[in-house]
Structure formats: structure tokens, C-alpha cells
């Protein structure tokens, strides 16, 4: 199964992508993680991406598209993947479409986590405070200034993707403000309504877990 997870920063997108990937036994492909690894390793991609990431801006489409084109061809992604944080612009979505089409593949679904923007700032700043107080590293872009830019970038460049995918009939919008387990159940129910039986068994499994 090939899925895209869309959602603003703080919407729980990464958490749900991890859960889905585990349940469906396919890799979670997070472009944010890949770019942070490139920055940490000081690669040429990392050097090109670093400043924009720290400001909370998107990095250029061609940089991310190249990373994803390469990553989805790795053997572990042969049976599917969850794209977490990609595409983030209509141009990226079109590039993904082309990459998949040339290989005779397609997307099975796009899941949008809808979250009231007012709660996002608090959620992320709390996450940063908690990480700091427990001695974990805090993301360079989990500051109030960068977060505002990330939300603006989402609204301006990524939100239009919902129209793009709605037009192709594969968009599922989920209330991301529900408790995490409920969000997971809603995702499986939405997928189950439209995709293959593989999600039916998994949807039952998710519903049976303790709340
Ligand atoms: P994330 O971990 O998904 O919040 O991504 C962290 C940062 O990485 C973003 O704020 C962007 O600077 C960059 N980034 C991640 N994915 C993309 C993408 N698909 N397009 C452009 N920039 C991205």
C-alpha cells in the first residue's frame, strides 16, 4: 500500500505514520528525518537545506523530490510505503505522480489530519519544553518564530494539496484532535472503506486494542 500523510506541524502526523507503518509492515519515509540526517552528516543536500529548515521554510522542491525518488526505489519500499512530510507542494505532488507513473505504480490513499491551528502552537511548544526538561534534544525549528513560519508555509503551500488530491478521489480527511488511538482507528476505517482487504483485518486489530 502506498500512502501519503498530510497534516500541519503538531498534528500528530509523524506518530500516526509510525503506527501505520508498523501495522502495515511497510517503511515510514519521513523527508524531515532524511533532511535532518543529511544536515547532521554535512552532505551537500544537508548544506543546501540547513538554513531554510532552521527558519521553518520549505527546502527547494528539486532537492526533496530527488531524495524521495531515490528512497522509494529501495528494496524495503517495494511493497509500499507511508510518505510522511512529502509531498508538501503541488509541484512535489505532480513529481511524485510522475515518478510512480513511470514505474506503473499509483497512490492508494492520501490521509489529511485536520487540526485547529490554534492548538498547534501550544502543542509544539509544550513538546519542545518537555523534550528539553527530560534532557532530550530539541529540534532547531521547534521555536515560536520558526513554528509560525512552518504553519504559514503549510497554509500557503501544502494546504492546496488537499484540493489536488480531493479531485483525484483519494483524499481522506480525519479529525486529528481526537485521542491518538481514535485517530488511528479513523484512519483504518477510512482506508478500509476504499482500499484493499489488507486494511480490513488491521482495522479490526486497531479497534480491539485498549483505548
Ligand atoms: P518535518 O520533520 O516534516 O516537520 O520537516 C522539517 C523541515 O524539513 C520542514 O520545515 C522543511 O524545512 C523540511 N522539509 C521536510 N519535508 C519537506 C518537503 N517535502 N518539502 C520541502 N521541505 C521539506
mmCIF file with all atom_site columns, C-alpha atoms and ligand atoms in Angstrom:
data_model
loop_
_atom_site.group_PDB
_atom_site.id
_atom_site.type_symbol
_atom_site.label_atom_id
_atom_site.label_alt_id
_atom_site.label_comp_id
_atom_site.label_asym_id
_atom_site.label_entity_id
_atom_site.label_seq_id
_atom_site.pdbx_PDB_ins_code
_atom_site.Cartn_x
_atom_site.Cartn_y
_atom_site.Cartn_z
_atom_site.occupancy
_atom_site.B_iso_or_equiv
_atom_site.pdbx_formal_charge
_atom_site.auth_seq_id
_atom_site.auth_comp_id
_atom_site.auth_asym_id
_atom_site.auth_atom_id
_atom_site.pdbx_PDB_model_num
ATOM   1   C CA  . UNK A 1 1   ? 0.000   0.000  0.000   1.00 0.00 ? 1   UNK A CA  1
ATOM   2   C CA  . UNK A 1 2   ? 1.309   3.449  -0.933  1.00 0.00 ? 2   UNK A CA  1
ATOM   3   C CA  . UNK A 1 3   ? 0.036   6.233  1.282   1.00 0.00 ? 3   UNK A CA  1
ATOM   4   C CA  . UNK A 1 4   ? 0.658   9.913  1.896   1.00 0.00 ? 4   UNK A CA  1
ATOM   5   C CA  . UNK A 1 5   ? 0.023   11.509 5.281   1.00 0.00 ? 5   UNK A CA  1
ATOM   6   C CA  . UNK A 1 6   ? -0.734  15.233 5.234   1.00 0.00 ? 6   UNK A CA  1
ATOM   7   C CA  . UNK A 1 7   ? -1.030  17.482 8.245   1.00 0.00 ? 7   UNK A CA  1
ATOM   8   C CA  . UNK A 1 8   ? 0.369   20.685 9.735   1.00 0.00 ? 8   UNK A CA  1
ATOM   9   C CA  . UNK A 1 9   ? 3.227   20.631 12.251  1.00 0.00 ? 9   UNK A CA  1
ATOM   10  C CA  . UNK A 1 10  ? 1.952   19.315 15.588  1.00 0.00 ? 10  UNK A CA  1
ATOM   11  C CA  . UNK A 1 11  ? -0.983  17.437 14.021  1.00 0.00 ? 11  UNK A CA  1
ATOM   12  C CA  . UNK A 1 12  ? 0.370   14.032 15.110  1.00 0.00 ? 12  UNK A CA  1
ATOM   13  C CA  . UNK A 1 13  ? 1.316   13.134 11.541  1.00 0.00 ? 13  UNK A CA  1
ATOM   14  C CA  . UNK A 1 14  ? 4.664   11.550 12.495  1.00 0.00 ? 14  UNK A CA  1
ATOM   15  C CA  . UNK A 1 15  ? 3.102   9.460  15.287  1.00 0.00 ? 15  UNK A CA  1
ATOM   16  C CA  . UNK A 1 16  ? 0.328   8.179  13.054  1.00 0.00 ? 16  UNK A CA  1
ATOM   17  C CA  . UNK A 1 17  ? 2.778   7.474  10.220  1.00 0.00 ? 17  UNK A CA  1
ATOM   18  C CA  . UNK A 1 18  ? 4.875   5.356  12.608  1.00 0.00 ? 18  UNK A CA  1
ATOM   19  C CA  . UNK A 1 19  ? 1.805   3.414  13.774  1.00 0.00 ? 19  UNK A CA  1
ATOM   20  C CA  . UNK A 1 20  ? 0.512   2.843  10.245  1.00 0.00 ? 20  UNK A CA  1
ATOM   21  C CA  . UNK A 1 21  ? 3.926   1.720  9.045   1.00 0.00 ? 21  UNK A CA  1
ATOM   22  C CA  . UNK A 1 22  ? 4.172   -0.812 11.886  1.00 0.00 ? 22  UNK A CA  1
ATOM   23  C CA  . UNK A 1 23  ? 0.664   -2.165 11.345  1.00 0.00 ? 23  UNK A CA  1
ATOM   24  C CA  . UNK A 1 24  ? 1.061   -2.470 7.582   1.00 0.00 ? 24  UNK A CA  1
ATOM   25  C CA  . UNK A 1 25  ? 4.710   -3.619 7.771   1.00 0.00 ? 25  UNK A CA  1
ATOM   26  C CA  . UNK A 1 26  ? 5.907   -1.023 5.271   1.00 0.00 ? 26  UNK A CA  1
ATOM   27  C CA  . UNK A 1 27  ? 8.503   1.730  5.809   1.00 0.00 ? 27  UNK A CA  1
ATOM   28  C CA  . UNK A 1 28  ? 7.718   5.233  7.031   1.00 0.00 ? 28  UNK A CA  1
ATOM   29  C CA  . UNK A 1 29  ? 9.500   7.668  4.749   1.00 0.00 ? 29  UNK A CA  1
ATOM   30  C CA  . UNK A 1 30  ? 9.862   10.980 6.555   1.00 0.00 ? 30  UNK A CA  1
ATOM   31  C CA  . UNK A 1 31  ? 11.504  13.659 4.433   1.00 0.00 ? 31  UNK A CA  1
ATOM   32  C CA  . UNK A 1 32  ? 12.054  15.746 7.598   1.00 0.00 ? 32  UNK A CA  1
ATOM   33  C CA  . UNK A 1 33  ? 14.060  12.866 9.143   1.00 0.00 ? 33  UNK A CA  1
ATOM   34  C CA  . UNK A 1 34  ? 16.004  12.326 5.920   1.00 0.00 ? 34  UNK A CA  1
ATOM   35  C CA  . UNK A 1 35  ? 16.857  16.016 5.669   1.00 0.00 ? 35  UNK A CA  1
ATOM   36  C CA  . UNK A 1 36  ? 17.854  16.243 9.357   1.00 0.00 ? 36  UNK A CA  1
ATOM   37  C CA  . UNK A 1 37  ? 20.141  13.219 8.820   1.00 0.00 ? 37  UNK A CA  1
ATOM   38  C CA  . UNK A 1 38  ? 21.653  14.947 5.756   1.00 0.00 ? 38  UNK A CA  1
ATOM   39  C CA  . UNK A 1 39  ? 22.236  18.132 7.779   1.00 0.00 ? 39  UNK A CA  1
ATOM   40  C CA  . UNK A 1 40  ? 23.829  16.158 10.631  1.00 0.00 ? 40  UNK A CA  1
ATOM   41  C CA  . UNK A 1 41  ? 26.077  14.287 8.178   1.00 0.00 ? 41  UNK A CA  1
ATOM   42  C CA  . UNK A 1 42  ? 27.033  17.540 6.422   1.00 0.00 ? 42  UNK A CA  1
ATOM   43  C CA  . UNK A 1 43  ? 26.211  16.191 2.936   1.00 0.00 ? 43  UNK A CA  1
ATOM   44  C CA  . UNK A 1 44  ? 25.747  18.595 0.035   1.00 0.00 ? 44  UNK A CA  1
ATOM   45  C CA  . UNK A 1 45  ? 21.934  18.168 0.332   1.00 0.00 ? 45  UNK A CA  1
ATOM   46  C CA  . UNK A 1 46  ? 22.207  18.886 4.054   1.00 0.00 ? 46  UNK A CA  1
ATOM   47  C CA  . UNK A 1 47  ? 24.252  22.027 3.458   1.00 0.00 ? 47  UNK A CA  1
ATOM   48  C CA  . UNK A 1 48  ? 21.706  23.283 0.926   1.00 0.00 ? 48  UNK A CA  1
ATOM   49  C CA  . UNK A 1 49  ? 18.743  22.546 3.218   1.00 0.00 ? 49  UNK A CA  1
ATOM   50  C CA  . UNK A 1 50  ? 20.044  23.664 6.621   1.00 0.00 ? 50  UNK A CA  1
ATOM   51  C CA  . UNK A 1 51  ? 19.286  27.395 6.639   1.00 0.00 ? 51  UNK A CA  1
ATOM   52  C CA  . UNK A 1 52  ? 15.752  27.058 5.214   1.00 0.00 ? 52  UNK A CA  1
ATOM   53  C CA  . UNK A 1 53  ? 14.949  24.309 7.720   1.00 0.00 ? 53  UNK A CA  1
ATOM   54  C CA  . UNK A 1 54  ? 16.126  26.393 10.657  1.00 0.00 ? 54  UNK A CA  1
ATOM   55  C CA  . UNK A 1 55  ? 13.913  29.273 9.529   1.00 0.00 ? 55  UNK A CA  1
ATOM   56  C CA  . UNK A 1 56  ? 10.938  26.916 9.208   1.00 0.00 ? 56  UNK A CA  1
ATOM   57  C CA  . UNK A 1 57  ? 10.742  27.344 5.423   1.00 0.00 ? 57  UNK A CA  1
ATOM   58  C CA  . UNK A 1 58  ? 10.384  24.577 2.898   1.00 0.00 ? 58  UNK A CA  1
ATOM   59  C CA  . UNK A 1 59  ? 13.550  23.468 1.119   1.00 0.00 ? 59  UNK A CA  1
ATOM   60  C CA  . UNK A 1 60  ? 13.525  23.615 -2.712  1.00 0.00 ? 60  UNK A CA  1
ATOM   61  C CA  . UNK A 1 61  ? 11.277  21.074 -4.436  1.00 0.00 ? 61  UNK A CA  1
ATOM   62  C CA  . UNK A 1 62  ? 14.049  19.580 -6.589  1.00 0.00 ? 62  UNK A CA  1
ATOM   63  C CA  . UNK A 1 63  ? 16.137  18.713 -3.523  1.00 0.00 ? 63  UNK A CA  1
ATOM   64  C CA  . UNK A 1 64  ? 13.324  16.798 -1.802  1.00 0.00 ? 64  UNK A CA  1
ATOM   65  C CA  . UNK A 1 65  ? 11.992  15.196 -4.971  1.00 0.00 ? 65  UNK A CA  1
ATOM   66  C CA  . UNK A 1 66  ? 15.466  13.758 -5.688  1.00 0.00 ? 66  UNK A CA  1
ATOM   67  C CA  . UNK A 1 67  ? 15.675  12.274 -2.166  1.00 0.00 ? 67  UNK A CA  1
ATOM   68  C CA  . UNK A 1 68  ? 12.217  10.719 -2.402  1.00 0.00 ? 68  UNK A CA  1
ATOM   69  C CA  . UNK A 1 69  ? 12.699  9.393  -5.957  1.00 0.00 ? 69  UNK A CA  1
ATOM   70  C CA  . UNK A 1 70  ? 15.773  7.558  -4.729  1.00 0.00 ? 70  UNK A CA  1
ATOM   71  C CA  . UNK A 1 71  ? 14.261  6.365  -1.439  1.00 0.00 ? 71  UNK A CA  1
ATOM   72  C CA  . UNK A 1 72  ? 11.066  4.852  -2.809  1.00 0.00 ? 72  UNK A CA  1
ATOM   73  C CA  . UNK A 1 73  ? 13.094  2.677  -5.163  1.00 0.00 ? 73  UNK A CA  1
ATOM   74  C CA  . UNK A 1 74  ? 14.902  0.957  -2.272  1.00 0.00 ? 74  UNK A CA  1
ATOM   75  C CA  . UNK A 1 75  ? 14.019  -2.727 -1.852  1.00 0.00 ? 75  UNK A CA  1
ATOM   76  C CA  . UNK A 1 76  ? 12.244  -2.230 1.508   1.00 0.00 ? 76  UNK A CA  1
ATOM   77  C CA  . UNK A 1 77  ? 9.698   0.076  -0.175  1.00 0.00 ? 77  UNK A CA  1
ATOM   78  C CA  . UNK A 1 78  ? 8.832   -2.414 -2.916  1.00 0.00 ? 78  UNK A CA  1
ATOM   79  C CA  . UNK A 1 79  ? 5.529   -3.417 -1.288  1.00 0.00 ? 79  UNK A CA  1
ATOM   80  C CA  . UNK A 1 80  ? 4.552   0.068  -0.263  1.00 0.00 ? 80  UNK A CA  1
ATOM   81  C CA  . UNK A 1 81  ? 5.402   2.991  1.998   1.00 0.00 ? 81  UNK A CA  1
ATOM   82  C CA  . UNK A 1 82  ? 3.953   5.777  4.097   1.00 0.00 ? 82  UNK A CA  1
ATOM   83  C CA  . UNK A 1 83  ? 5.164   9.170  2.964   1.00 0.00 ? 83  UNK A CA  1
ATOM   84  C CA  . UNK A 1 84  ? 5.372   11.445 5.999   1.00 0.00 ? 84  UNK A CA  1
ATOM   85  C CA  . UNK A 1 85  ? 6.006   15.104 5.136   1.00 0.00 ? 85  UNK A CA  1
ATOM   86  C CA  . UNK A 1 86  ? 6.043   14.651 1.368   1.00 0.00 ? 86  UNK A CA  1
ATOM   87  C CA  . UNK A 1 87  ? 4.617   15.997 -0.875  1.00 0.00 ? 87  UNK A CA  1
ATOM   88  C CA  . UNK A 1 88  ? 4.315   19.477 0.582   1.00 0.00 ? 88  UNK A CA  1
ATOM   89  C CA  . UNK A 1 89  ? 3.673   21.453 -2.604  1.00 0.00 ? 89  UNK A CA  1
ATOM   90  C CA  . UNK A 1 90  ? 1.545   20.816 -5.678  1.00 0.00 ? 90  UNK A CA  1
ATOM   91  C CA  . UNK A 1 91  ? 4.766   20.627 -7.752  1.00 0.00 ? 91  UNK A CA  1
ATOM   92  C CA  . UNK A 1 92  ? 6.035   17.855 -5.437  1.00 0.00 ? 92  UNK A CA  1
ATOM   93  C CA  . UNK A 1 93  ? 2.724   16.011 -5.762  1.00 0.00 ? 93  UNK A CA  1
ATOM   94  C CA  . UNK A 1 94  ? 2.980   16.180 -9.551  1.00 0.00 ? 94  UNK A CA  1
ATOM   95  C CA  . UNK A 1 95  ? 6.578   14.957 -9.416  1.00 0.00 ? 95  UNK A CA  1
ATOM   96  C CA  . UNK A 1 96  ? 5.534   12.046 -7.183  1.00 0.00 ? 96  UNK A CA  1
ATOM   97  C CA  . UNK A 1 97  ? 2.782   11.205 -9.609  1.00 0.00 ? 97  UNK A CA  1
ATOM   98  C CA  . UNK A 1 98  ? 5.280   11.130 -12.488 1.00 0.00 ? 98  UNK A CA  1
ATOM   99  C CA  . UNK A 1 99  ? 7.789   9.013  -10.544 1.00 0.00 ? 99  UNK A CA  1
ATOM   100 C CA  . UNK A 1 100 ? 5.091   6.461  -9.712  1.00 0.00 ? 100 UNK A CA  1
ATOM   101 C CA  . UNK A 1 101 ? 3.514   6.518  -13.184 1.00 0.00 ? 101 UNK A CA  1
ATOM   102 C CA  . UNK A 1 102 ? 6.791   5.765  -14.954 1.00 0.00 ? 102 UNK A CA  1
ATOM   103 C CA  . UNK A 1 103 ? 7.020   2.641  -12.799 1.00 0.00 ? 103 UNK A CA  1
ATOM   104 C CA  . UNK A 1 104 ? 3.387   1.647  -13.336 1.00 0.00 ? 104 UNK A CA  1
ATOM   105 C CA  . UNK A 1 105 ? 2.529   2.427  -9.703  1.00 0.00 ? 105 UNK A CA  1
ATOM   106 C CA  . UNK A 1 106 ? -0.059  4.644  -8.059  1.00 0.00 ? 106 UNK A CA  1
ATOM   107 C CA  . UNK A 1 107 ? -1.027  6.041  -4.666  1.00 0.00 ? 107 UNK A CA  1
ATOM   108 C CA  . UNK A 1 108 ? -3.670  4.112  -2.718  1.00 0.00 ? 108 UNK A CA  1
ATOM   109 C CA  . UNK A 1 109 ? -4.663  6.944  -0.432  1.00 0.00 ? 109 UNK A CA  1
ATOM   110 C CA  . UNK A 1 110 ? -3.875  10.365 0.998   1.00 0.00 ? 110 UNK A CA  1
ATOM   111 C CA  . UNK A 1 111 ? -4.776  10.972 4.627   1.00 0.00 ? 111 UNK A CA  1
ATOM   112 C CA  . UNK A 1 112 ? -5.197  14.512 5.857   1.00 0.00 ? 112 UNK A CA  1
ATOM   113 C CA  . UNK A 1 113 ? -5.139  15.140 9.608   1.00 0.00 ? 113 UNK A CA  1
ATOM   114 C CA  . UNK A 1 114 ? -7.279  18.180 10.287  1.00 0.00 ? 114 UNK A CA  1
ATOM   115 C CA  . UNK A 1 115 ? -6.365  20.126 13.419  1.00 0.00 ? 115 UNK A CA  1
ATOM   116 C CA  . UNK A 1 116 ? -7.458  23.544 14.628  1.00 0.00 ? 116 UNK A CA  1
ATOM   117 C CA  . UNK A 1 117 ? -4.457  25.809 14.103  1.00 0.00 ? 117 UNK A CA  1
ATOM   118 C CA  . UNK A 1 118 ? -4.899  27.469 17.492  1.00 0.00 ? 118 UNK A CA  1
ATOM   119 C CA  . UNK A 1 119 ? -3.935  24.297 19.348  1.00 0.00 ? 119 UNK A CA  1
ATOM   120 C CA  . UNK A 1 120 ? -0.856  23.608 17.241  1.00 0.00 ? 120 UNK A CA  1
ATOM   121 C CA  . UNK A 1 121 ? 1.420   26.322 18.585  1.00 0.00 ? 121 UNK A CA  1
ATOM   122 C CA  . UNK A 1 122 ? 0.766   25.230 22.201  1.00 0.00 ? 122 UNK A CA  1
ATOM   123 C CA  . UNK A 1 123 ? 1.229   21.563 21.350  1.00 0.00 ? 123 UNK A CA  1
ATOM   124 C CA  . UNK A 1 124 ? 4.605   22.060 19.698  1.00 0.00 ? 124 UNK A CA  1
ATOM   125 C CA  . UNK A 1 125 ? 5.968   24.475 22.256  1.00 0.00 ? 125 UNK A CA  1
ATOM   126 C CA  . UNK A 1 126 ? 4.950   22.020 25.015  1.00 0.00 ? 126 UNK A CA  1
ATOM   127 C CA  . UNK A 1 127 ? 6.655   19.195 23.139  1.00 0.00 ? 127 UNK A CA  1
ATOM   128 C CA  . UNK A 1 128 ? 9.849   21.278 22.952  1.00 0.00 ? 128 UNK A CA  1
ATOM   129 C CA  . UNK A 1 129 ? 9.666   22.184 26.685  1.00 0.00 ? 129 UNK A CA  1
ATOM   130 C CA  . UNK A 1 130 ? 9.111   18.546 27.690  1.00 0.00 ? 130 UNK A CA  1
ATOM   131 C CA  . UNK A 1 131 ? 11.971  17.334 25.499  1.00 0.00 ? 131 UNK A CA  1
ATOM   132 C CA  . UNK A 1 132 ? 14.273  19.960 26.987  1.00 0.00 ? 132 UNK A CA  1
ATOM   133 C CA  . UNK A 1 133 ? 13.364  19.219 30.601  1.00 0.00 ? 133 UNK A CA  1
ATOM   134 C CA  . UNK A 1 134 ? 13.895  15.473 30.108  1.00 0.00 ? 134 UNK A CA  1
ATOM   135 C CA  . UNK A 1 135 ? 17.322  16.103 28.588  1.00 0.00 ? 135 UNK A CA  1
ATOM   136 C CA  . UNK A 1 136 ? 16.355  15.139 25.029  1.00 0.00 ? 136 UNK A CA  1
ATOM   137 C CA  . UNK A 1 137 ? 17.492  17.163 22.055  1.00 0.00 ? 137 UNK A CA  1
ATOM   138 C CA  . UNK A 1 138 ? 15.091  19.837 20.836  1.00 0.00 ? 138 UNK A CA  1
ATOM   139 C CA  . UNK A 1 139 ? 14.573  20.382 17.118  1.00 0.00 ? 139 UNK A CA  1
ATOM   140 C CA  . UNK A 1 140 ? 16.172  23.590 15.853  1.00 0.00 ? 140 UNK A CA  1
ATOM   141 C CA  . UNK A 1 141 ? 12.823  24.553 14.271  1.00 0.00 ? 141 UNK A CA  1
ATOM   142 C CA  . UNK A 1 142 ? 10.650  23.951 17.371  1.00 0.00 ? 142 UNK A CA  1
ATOM   143 C CA  . UNK A 1 143 ? 10.872  27.603 18.368  1.00 0.00 ? 143 UNK A CA  1
ATOM   144 C CA  . UNK A 1 144 ? 7.960   30.008 18.330  1.00 0.00 ? 144 UNK A CA  1
ATOM   145 C CA  . UNK A 1 145 ? 9.392   32.030 15.398  1.00 0.00 ? 145 UNK A CA  1
ATOM   146 C CA  . UNK A 1 146 ? 10.170  29.018 13.182  1.00 0.00 ? 146 UNK A CA  1
ATOM   147 C CA  . UNK A 1 147 ? 6.883   27.386 14.078  1.00 0.00 ? 147 UNK A CA  1
ATOM   148 C CA  . UNK A 1 148 ? 4.914   30.400 12.896  1.00 0.00 ? 148 UNK A CA  1
ATOM   149 C CA  . UNK A 1 149 ? 6.758   30.222 9.578   1.00 0.00 ? 149 UNK A CA  1
ATOM   150 C CA  . UNK A 1 150 ? 6.124   26.440 9.357   1.00 0.00 ? 150 UNK A CA  1
ATOM   151 C CA  . UNK A 1 151 ? 2.401   26.993 9.874   1.00 0.00 ? 151 UNK A CA  1
ATOM   152 C CA  . UNK A 1 152 ? 2.335   29.770 7.266   1.00 0.00 ? 152 UNK A CA  1
ATOM   153 C CA  . UNK A 1 153 ? 4.215   27.574 4.793   1.00 0.00 ? 153 UNK A CA  1
ATOM   154 C CA  . UNK A 1 154 ? 1.708   24.798 5.441   1.00 0.00 ? 154 UNK A CA  1
ATOM   155 C CA  . UNK A 1 155 ? -1.266  27.069 4.857   1.00 0.00 ? 155 UNK A CA  1
ATOM   156 C CA  . UNK A 1 156 ? 0.214   28.686 1.754   1.00 0.00 ? 156 UNK A CA  1
ATOM   157 C CA  . UNK A 1 157 ? 1.933   25.775 0.012   1.00 0.00 ? 157 UNK A CA  1
ATOM   158 C CA  . UNK A 1 158 ? 0.720   22.464 1.442   1.00 0.00 ? 158 UNK A CA  1
ATOM   159 C CA  . UNK A 1 159 ? -2.973  23.009 2.124   1.00 0.00 ? 159 UNK A CA  1
ATOM   160 C CA  . UNK A 1 160 ? -3.708  23.467 -1.623  1.00 0.00 ? 160 UNK A CA  1
ATOM   161 C CA  . UNK A 1 161 ? -2.698  19.813 -1.985  1.00 0.00 ? 161 UNK A CA  1
ATOM   162 C CA  . UNK A 1 162 ? -5.970  18.741 -0.392  1.00 0.00 ? 162 UNK A CA  1
ATOM   163 C CA  . UNK A 1 163 ? -7.828  20.175 -3.397  1.00 0.00 ? 163 UNK A CA  1
ATOM   164 C CA  . UNK A 1 164 ? -5.401  18.427 -5.738  1.00 0.00 ? 164 UNK A CA  1
ATOM   165 C CA  . UNK A 1 165 ? -5.928  15.023 -4.103  1.00 0.00 ? 165 UNK A CA  1
ATOM   166 C CA  . UNK A 1 166 ? -9.644  15.516 -3.498  1.00 0.00 ? 166 UNK A CA  1
ATOM   167 C CA  . UNK A 1 167 ? -10.019 15.967 -7.256  1.00 0.00 ? 167 UNK A CA  1
ATOM   168 C CA  . UNK A 1 168 ? -8.377  12.572 -7.794  1.00 0.00 ? 168 UNK A CA  1
ATOM   169 C CA  . UNK A 1 169 ? -10.767 10.983 -5.270  1.00 0.00 ? 169 UNK A CA  1
ATOM   170 C CA  . UNK A 1 170 ? -8.128  9.552  -2.923  1.00 0.00 ? 170 UNK A CA  1
ATOM   171 C CA  . UNK A 1 171 ? -8.223  12.112 -0.093  1.00 0.00 ? 171 UNK A CA  1
ATOM   172 C CA  . UNK A 1 172 ? -9.491  11.057 3.345   1.00 0.00 ? 172 UNK A CA  1
ATOM   173 C CA  . UNK A 1 173 ? -9.833  13.821 5.932   1.00 0.00 ? 173 UNK A CA  1
ATOM   174 C CA  . UNK A 1 174 ? -9.592  12.749 9.572   1.00 0.00 ? 174 UNK A CA  1
ATOM   175 C CA  . UNK A 1 175 ? -10.225 14.732 12.751  1.00 0.00 ? 175 UNK A CA  1
ATOM   176 C CA  . UNK A 1 176 ? -6.716  14.941 14.195  1.00 0.00 ? 176 UNK A CA  1
ATOM   177 C CA  . UNK A 1 177 ? -7.917  16.349 17.512  1.00 0.00 ? 177 UNK A CA  1
ATOM   178 C CA  . UNK A 1 178 ? -9.331  13.003 18.669  1.00 0.00 ? 178 UNK A CA  1
ATOM   179 C CA  . UNK A 1 179 ? -7.221  10.908 21.098  1.00 0.00 ? 179 UNK A CA  1
ATOM   180 C CA  . UNK A 1 180 ? -4.329  9.214  19.266  1.00 0.00 ? 180 UNK A CA  1
ATOM   181 C CA  . UNK A 1 181 ? -5.909  5.734  19.255  1.00 0.00 ? 181 UNK A CA  1
ATOM   182 C CA  . UNK A 1 182 ? -9.157  7.137  17.883  1.00 0.00 ? 182 UNK A CA  1
ATOM   183 C CA  . UNK A 1 183 ? -7.260  8.909  15.104  1.00 0.00 ? 183 UNK A CA  1
ATOM   184 C CA  . UNK A 1 184 ? -5.618  5.594  14.232  1.00 0.00 ? 184 UNK A CA  1
ATOM   185 C CA  . UNK A 1 185 ? -8.984  3.811  14.148  1.00 0.00 ? 185 UNK A CA  1
ATOM   186 C CA  . UNK A 1 186 ? -10.473 6.551  11.948  1.00 0.00 ? 186 UNK A CA  1
ATOM   187 C CA  . UNK A 1 187 ? -7.574  6.236  9.521   1.00 0.00 ? 187 UNK A CA  1
ATOM   188 C CA  . UNK A 1 188 ? -8.064  2.478  9.177   1.00 0.00 ? 188 UNK A CA  1
ATOM   189 C CA  . UNK A 1 189 ? -11.808 2.878  8.781   1.00 0.00 ? 189 UNK A CA  1
ATOM   190 C CA  . UNK A 1 190 ? -11.296 5.431  6.019   1.00 0.00 ? 190 UNK A CA  1
ATOM   191 C CA  . UNK A 1 191 ? -8.760  3.223  4.258   1.00 0.00 ? 191 UNK A CA  1
ATOM   192 C CA  . UNK A 1 192 ? -10.909 0.166  4.706   1.00 0.00 ? 192 UNK A CA  1
ATOM   193 C CA  . UNK A 1 193 ? -13.835 1.889  3.049   1.00 0.00 ? 193 UNK A CA  1
ATOM   194 C CA  . UNK A 1 194 ? -11.850 2.463  -0.090  1.00 0.00 ? 194 UNK A CA  1
ATOM   195 C CA  . UNK A 1 195 ? -8.861  0.155  -0.374  1.00 0.00 ? 195 UNK A CA  1
ATOM   196 C CA  . UNK A 1 196 ? -7.859  -3.447 -0.154  1.00 0.00 ? 196 UNK A CA  1
ATOM   197 C CA  . UNK A 1 197 ? -8.782  -6.157 2.356   1.00 0.00 ? 197 UNK A CA  1
ATOM   198 C CA  . UNK A 1 198 ? -5.340  -5.875 3.961   1.00 0.00 ? 198 UNK A CA  1
ATOM   199 C CA  . UNK A 1 199 ? -6.643  -2.920 5.938   1.00 0.00 ? 199 UNK A CA  1
ATOM   200 C CA  . UNK A 1 200 ? -9.861  -4.697 6.996   1.00 0.00 ? 200 UNK A CA  1
ATOM   201 C CA  . UNK A 1 201 ? -8.045  -7.164 9.260   1.00 0.00 ? 201 UNK A CA  1
ATOM   202 C CA  . UNK A 1 202 ? -5.790  -4.407 10.521  1.00 0.00 ? 202 UNK A CA  1
ATOM   203 C CA  . UNK A 1 203 ? -8.749  -2.118 11.230  1.00 0.00 ? 203 UNK A CA  1
ATOM   204 C CA  . UNK A 1 204 ? -10.268 -4.859 13.455  1.00 0.00 ? 204 UNK A CA  1
ATOM   205 C CA  . UNK A 1 205 ? -6.932  -5.249 15.251  1.00 0.00 ? 205 UNK A CA  1
ATOM   206 C CA  . UNK A 1 206 ? -6.687  -1.484 15.878  1.00 0.00 ? 206 UNK A CA  1
ATOM   207 C CA  . UNK A 1 207 ? -10.258 -1.316 17.224  1.00 0.00 ? 207 UNK A CA  1
ATOM   208 C CA  . UNK A 1 208 ? -9.586  -4.176 19.645  1.00 0.00 ? 208 UNK A CA  1
ATOM   209 C CA  . UNK A 1 209 ? -6.620  -2.517 21.320  1.00 0.00 ? 209 UNK A CA  1
ATOM   210 C CA  . UNK A 1 210 ? -7.133  -0.837 24.720  1.00 0.00 ? 210 UNK A CA  1
ATOM   211 C CA  . UNK A 1 211 ? -8.079  2.859  24.445  1.00 0.00 ? 211 UNK A CA  1
HETATM 212 P P1  . LIG B 2 .   ? 9.164   17.838 9.290   1.00 0.00 ? 1   LIG B P1  1
HETATM 213 O O1  . LIG B 2 .   ? 10.041  16.978 10.140  1.00 0.00 ? 1   LIG B O1  1
HETATM 214 O O2  . LIG B 2 .   ? 8.300   17.057 8.356   1.00 0.00 ? 1   LIG B O2  1
HETATM 215 O O3  . LIG B 2 .   ? 8.387   18.834 10.119  1.00 0.00 ? 1   LIG B O3  1
HETATM 216 O O4  . LIG B 2 .   ? 10.134  18.698 8.345   1.00 0.00 ? 1   LIG B O4  1
HETATM 217 C C1  . LIG B 2 .   ? 11.087  19.579 8.903   1.00 0.00 ? 1   LIG B C1  1
HETATM 218 C C2  . LIG B 2 .   ? 11.571  20.563 7.852   1.00 0.00 ? 1   LIG B C2  1
HETATM 219 O O5  . LIG B 2 .   ? 12.199  19.849 6.770   1.00 0.00 ? 1   LIG B O5  1
HETATM 220 C C3  . LIG B 2 .   ? 10.490  21.394 7.178   1.00 0.00 ? 1   LIG B C3  1
HETATM 221 O O6  . LIG B 2 .   ? 10.110  22.531 7.931   1.00 0.00 ? 1   LIG B O6  1
HETATM 222 C C4  . LIG B 2 .   ? 11.187  21.769 5.873   1.00 0.00 ? 1   LIG B C4  1
HETATM 223 O O7  . LIG B 2 .   ? 12.157  22.774 6.078   1.00 0.00 ? 1   LIG B O7  1
HETATM 224 C C5  . LIG B 2 .   ? 11.922  20.485 5.529   1.00 0.00 ? 1   LIG B C5  1
HETATM 225 N N1  . LIG B 2 .   ? 11.087  19.578 4.724   1.00 0.00 ? 1   LIG B N1  1
HETATM 226 C C6  . LIG B 2 .   ? 10.647  18.345 5.082   1.00 0.00 ? 1   LIG B C6  1
HETATM 227 N N2  . LIG B 2 .   ? 9.913   17.788 4.099   1.00 0.00 ? 1   LIG B N2  1
HETATM 228 C C7  . LIG B 2 .   ? 9.884   18.710 3.095   1.00 0.00 ? 1   LIG B C7  1
HETATM 229 C C8  . LIG B 2 .   ? 9.272   18.749 1.818   1.00 0.00 ? 1   LIG B C8  1
HETATM 230 N N3  . LIG B 2 .   ? 8.529   17.721 1.357   1.00 0.00 ? 1   LIG B N3  1
HETATM 231 N N4  . LIG B 2 .   ? 9.470   19.862 1.054   1.00 0.00 ? 1   LIG B N4  1
HETATM 232 C C9  . LIG B 2 .   ? 10.211  20.894 1.477   1.00 0.00 ? 1   LIG B C9  1
HETATM 233 N N5  . LIG B 2 .   ? 10.797  20.935 2.683   1.00 0.00 ? 1   LIG B N5  1
HETATM 234 C C10 . LIG B 2 .   ? 10.640  19.855 3.494   1.00 0.00 ? 1   LIG B C10 1
#
